[in-house]
Coordinates of C-alpha atoms in Angstrom, one line a residue:
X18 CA 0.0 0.0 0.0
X19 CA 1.0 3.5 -1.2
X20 CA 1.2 6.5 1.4
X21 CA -1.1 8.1 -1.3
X22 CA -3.5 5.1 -1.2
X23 CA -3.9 5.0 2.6
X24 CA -4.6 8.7 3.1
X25 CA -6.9 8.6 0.6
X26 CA -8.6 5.9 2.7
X27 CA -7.9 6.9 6.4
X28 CA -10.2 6.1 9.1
X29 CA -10.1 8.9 11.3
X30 CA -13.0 10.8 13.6
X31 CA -9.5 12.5 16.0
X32 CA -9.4 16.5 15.7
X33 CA -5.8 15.6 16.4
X34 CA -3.8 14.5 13.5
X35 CA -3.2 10.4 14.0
X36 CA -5.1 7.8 11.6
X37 CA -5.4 4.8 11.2
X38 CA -6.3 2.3 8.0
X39 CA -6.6 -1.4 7.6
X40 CA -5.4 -2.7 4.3
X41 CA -5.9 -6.9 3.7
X42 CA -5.5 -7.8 7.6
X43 CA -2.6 -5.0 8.3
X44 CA -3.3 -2.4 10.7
X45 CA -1.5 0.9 9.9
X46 CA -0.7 4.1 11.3
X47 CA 0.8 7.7 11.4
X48 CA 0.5 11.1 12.2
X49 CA 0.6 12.4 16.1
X50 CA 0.8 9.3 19.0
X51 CA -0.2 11.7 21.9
X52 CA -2.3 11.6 25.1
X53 CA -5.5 12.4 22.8
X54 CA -4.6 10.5 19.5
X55 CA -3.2 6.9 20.8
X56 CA -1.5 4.4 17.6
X57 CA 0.4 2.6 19.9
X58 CA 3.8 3.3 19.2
X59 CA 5.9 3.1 21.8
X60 CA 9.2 5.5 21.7
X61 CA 7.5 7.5 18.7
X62 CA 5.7 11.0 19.3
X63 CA 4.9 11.3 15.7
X64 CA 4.7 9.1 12.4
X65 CA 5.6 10.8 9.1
X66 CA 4.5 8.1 7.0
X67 CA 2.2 5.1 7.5
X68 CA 3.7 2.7 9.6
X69 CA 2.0 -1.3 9.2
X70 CA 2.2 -2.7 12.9
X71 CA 3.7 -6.5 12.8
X72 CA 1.0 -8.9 13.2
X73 CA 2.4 -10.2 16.3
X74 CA 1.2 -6.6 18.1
X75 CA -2.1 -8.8 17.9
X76 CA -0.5 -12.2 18.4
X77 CA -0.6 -13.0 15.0
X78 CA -4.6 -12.1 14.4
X79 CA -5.5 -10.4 11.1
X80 CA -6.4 -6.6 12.1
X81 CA -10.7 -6.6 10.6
X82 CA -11.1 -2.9 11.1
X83 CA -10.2 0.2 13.4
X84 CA -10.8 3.9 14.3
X85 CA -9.6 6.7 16.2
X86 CA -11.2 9.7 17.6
X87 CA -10.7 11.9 20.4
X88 CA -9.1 10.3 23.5
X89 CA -10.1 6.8 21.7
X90 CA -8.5 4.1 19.6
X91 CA -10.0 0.6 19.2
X92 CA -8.9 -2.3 16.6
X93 CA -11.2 -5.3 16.0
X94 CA -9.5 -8.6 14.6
X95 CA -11.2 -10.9 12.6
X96 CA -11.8 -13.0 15.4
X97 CA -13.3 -10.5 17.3
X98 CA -10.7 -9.6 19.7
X99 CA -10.6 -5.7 20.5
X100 CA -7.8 -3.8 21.2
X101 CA -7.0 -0.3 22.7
X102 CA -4.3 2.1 22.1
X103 CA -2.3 3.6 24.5
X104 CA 1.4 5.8 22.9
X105 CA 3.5 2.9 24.0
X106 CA 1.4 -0.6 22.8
X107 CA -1.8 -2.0 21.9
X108 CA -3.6 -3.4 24.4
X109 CA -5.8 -6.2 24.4
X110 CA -9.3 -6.3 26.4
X111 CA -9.4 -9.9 28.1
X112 CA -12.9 -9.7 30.2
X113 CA -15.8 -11.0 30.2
X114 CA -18.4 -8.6 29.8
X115 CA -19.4 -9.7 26.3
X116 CA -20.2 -13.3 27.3
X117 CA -20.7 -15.5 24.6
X118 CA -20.9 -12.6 21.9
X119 CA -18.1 -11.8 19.8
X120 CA -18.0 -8.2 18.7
X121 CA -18.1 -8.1 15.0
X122 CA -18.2 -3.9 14.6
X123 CA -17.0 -1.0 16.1
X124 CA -18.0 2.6 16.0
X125 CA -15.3 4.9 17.8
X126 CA -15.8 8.2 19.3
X127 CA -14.5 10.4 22.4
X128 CA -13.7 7.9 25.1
X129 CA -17.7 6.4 24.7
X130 CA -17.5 4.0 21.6
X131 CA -20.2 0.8 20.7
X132 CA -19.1 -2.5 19.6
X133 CA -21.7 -4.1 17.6
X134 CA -21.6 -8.2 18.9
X135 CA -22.8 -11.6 17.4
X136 CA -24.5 -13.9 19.8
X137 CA -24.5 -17.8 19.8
X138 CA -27.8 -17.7 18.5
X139 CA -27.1 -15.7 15.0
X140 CA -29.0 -12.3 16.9
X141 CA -27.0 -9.3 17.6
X142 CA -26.2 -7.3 20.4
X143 CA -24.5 -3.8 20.7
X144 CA -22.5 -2.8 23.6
X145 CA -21.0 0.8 25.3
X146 CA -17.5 0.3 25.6
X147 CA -15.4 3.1 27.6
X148 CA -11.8 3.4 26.3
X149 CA -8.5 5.6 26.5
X150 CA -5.0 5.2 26.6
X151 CA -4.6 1.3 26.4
X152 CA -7.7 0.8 29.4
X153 CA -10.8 -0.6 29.2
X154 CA -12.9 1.5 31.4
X155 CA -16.1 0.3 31.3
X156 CA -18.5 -2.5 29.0
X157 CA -22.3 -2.5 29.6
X158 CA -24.8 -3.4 27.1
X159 CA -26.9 -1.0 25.1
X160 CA -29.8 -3.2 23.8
X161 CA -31.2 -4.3 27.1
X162 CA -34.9 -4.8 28.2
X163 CA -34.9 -1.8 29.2
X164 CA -34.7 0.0 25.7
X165 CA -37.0 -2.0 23.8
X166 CA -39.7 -1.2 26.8
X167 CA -39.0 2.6 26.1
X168 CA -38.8 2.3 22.4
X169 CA -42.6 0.6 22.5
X170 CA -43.9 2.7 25.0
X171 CA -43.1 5.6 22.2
X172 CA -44.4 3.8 19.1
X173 CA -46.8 1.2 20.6
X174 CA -44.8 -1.6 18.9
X175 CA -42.0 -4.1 19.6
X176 CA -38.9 -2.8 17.6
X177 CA -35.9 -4.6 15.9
X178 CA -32.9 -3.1 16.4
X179 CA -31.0 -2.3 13.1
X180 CA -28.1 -0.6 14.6
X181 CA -26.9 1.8 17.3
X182 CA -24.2 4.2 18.3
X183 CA -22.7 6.4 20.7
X184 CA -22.3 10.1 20.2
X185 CA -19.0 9.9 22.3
X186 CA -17.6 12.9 24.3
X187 CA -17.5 10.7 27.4
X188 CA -21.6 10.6 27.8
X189 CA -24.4 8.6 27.7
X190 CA -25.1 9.4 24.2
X191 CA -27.4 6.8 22.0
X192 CA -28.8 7.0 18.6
X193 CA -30.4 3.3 17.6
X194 CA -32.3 2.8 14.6
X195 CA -34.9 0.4 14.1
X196 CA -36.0 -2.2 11.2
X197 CA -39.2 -0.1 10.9
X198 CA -37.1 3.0 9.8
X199 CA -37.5 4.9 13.5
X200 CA -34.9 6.9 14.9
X201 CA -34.4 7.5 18.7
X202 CA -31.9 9.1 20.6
X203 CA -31.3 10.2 24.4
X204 CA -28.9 11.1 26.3
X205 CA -26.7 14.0 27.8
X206 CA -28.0 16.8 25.3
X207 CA -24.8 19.5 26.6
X208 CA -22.9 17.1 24.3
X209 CA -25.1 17.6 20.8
X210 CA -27.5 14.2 21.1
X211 CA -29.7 14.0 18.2
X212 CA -33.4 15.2 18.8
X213 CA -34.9 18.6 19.9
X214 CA -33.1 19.6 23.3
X215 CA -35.6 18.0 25.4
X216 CA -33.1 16.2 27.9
X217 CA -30.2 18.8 29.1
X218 CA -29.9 17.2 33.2
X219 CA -26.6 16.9 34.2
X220 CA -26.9 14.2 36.9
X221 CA -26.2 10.4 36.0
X222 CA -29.4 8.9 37.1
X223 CA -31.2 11.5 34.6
X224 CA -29.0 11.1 31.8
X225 CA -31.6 8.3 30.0
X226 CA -34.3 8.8 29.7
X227 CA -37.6 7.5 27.5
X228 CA -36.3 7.5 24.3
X229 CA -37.7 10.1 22.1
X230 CA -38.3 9.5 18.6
X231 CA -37.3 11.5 15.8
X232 CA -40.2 11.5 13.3
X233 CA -38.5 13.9 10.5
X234 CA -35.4 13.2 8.6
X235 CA -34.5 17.0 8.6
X236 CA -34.2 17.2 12.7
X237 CA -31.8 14.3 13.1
X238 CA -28.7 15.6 13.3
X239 CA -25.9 15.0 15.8
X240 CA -23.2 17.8 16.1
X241 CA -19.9 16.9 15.0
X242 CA -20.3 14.1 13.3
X243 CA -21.0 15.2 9.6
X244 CA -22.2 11.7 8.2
X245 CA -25.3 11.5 10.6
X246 CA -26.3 14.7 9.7
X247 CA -30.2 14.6 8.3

């Protein structure tokens, strides 16, 4: 791979200058390896040109995908292993909290990214995942009973999840879509949530609450992140 071809193709939601790009299995990186833009580096404040990481960084896996944003760095493998950066290495998360899921997808923003999981049973299952600097934070699942009570006490119906993710900055910031085409998001509105201002509480036990749906294309919109604009 060219240095033309992987800038042309960088993954990268980081106000700070670092990317990241996978190219057949090979995870590589460049640009700034600082406190807010992690690649995992050690010994190396900044990468001139893209720099493929040896596959045994991820004992021998083939890297699947990654993405960097503020604070955050996260690389799946194609097993389903996930991985965090910190400016020295990568690390690798070795809980339990998924249980018999294996994450499949990631979506990375600030510090408060979702990991999109296959269960045993061929369903799905998406999942908050708190990550900076090499640690694993936090792991606590999105799609609980909880949600799909909310989400049918707004439209009257059971809904299928399609897909969800986090807003980032660090908050309680949800946007899921259903099979049905609905739209709901909730969260901490300081940090630019999707919908029309009507949760702005700063306290943890009032960040969620029933999830609002957004009926009209032209008022979803979540701030700073151009390709969920409506």
């Amino acid at each position: 791979a060219t240095a033309e071809e992987l800038k042309a193709a960088n993954t990268t939601r980081s106000s700070y200058p670092a990317m990241v790009r996978v190219m057949d299995g090979v995870l590589y990186v460049w640009g700034t390896n600082g406190s807010t833009s992690a690649i995992g580096v050690a010994g190396q404040s900044s990468i001139a040109k893209p720099l493929a990481l040896d596959a045994s960084v991820f004992e021998g896996e083939r890297v699947k995908m990654a993405q960097v944003a503020d604070w955050s760095t996260l690389a799946l493998t194609e097993s389903g292993n996930l991985y965090c950066a910190s400016t020295t290495a990568w690390v690798k998360y070795k809980g339990t909290a998924f249980g018999d899921a294996v994450p499949i997808d990631i979506n990375v923003t600030s510090q408060c990214s979702s990991v999109k999981a296959q269960n045993p049973d061929g369903t799905y299952s998406w999942w908050a995942v708190s990550a900076s600097q090499g640690g694993f934070r936090s792991i606590t699942r999105i799609d609980d009973e909880t949600l799909y009570t909310r989400m049918k006490a707004v439209t009257g119906k059971d809904e299928v999840i399609k897909d969800v993710w986090t807003c980032g900055n660090a908050y309680a910031d949800y946007v899921v879509l259903t099979e049905s085409g609905k739209v709901f998001a909730w969260g901490d509105n300081r940090r630019g949530i999707a919908g029309n201002s009507w949760n702005n509480l700063e306290g943890t036990d009032e960040l969620v609450k029933t999830a609002q749906v957004v009926e009209k294309e032209s008022a979803f919109h979540v701030t700073g992140r151009p390709e969920f604009a409506g």
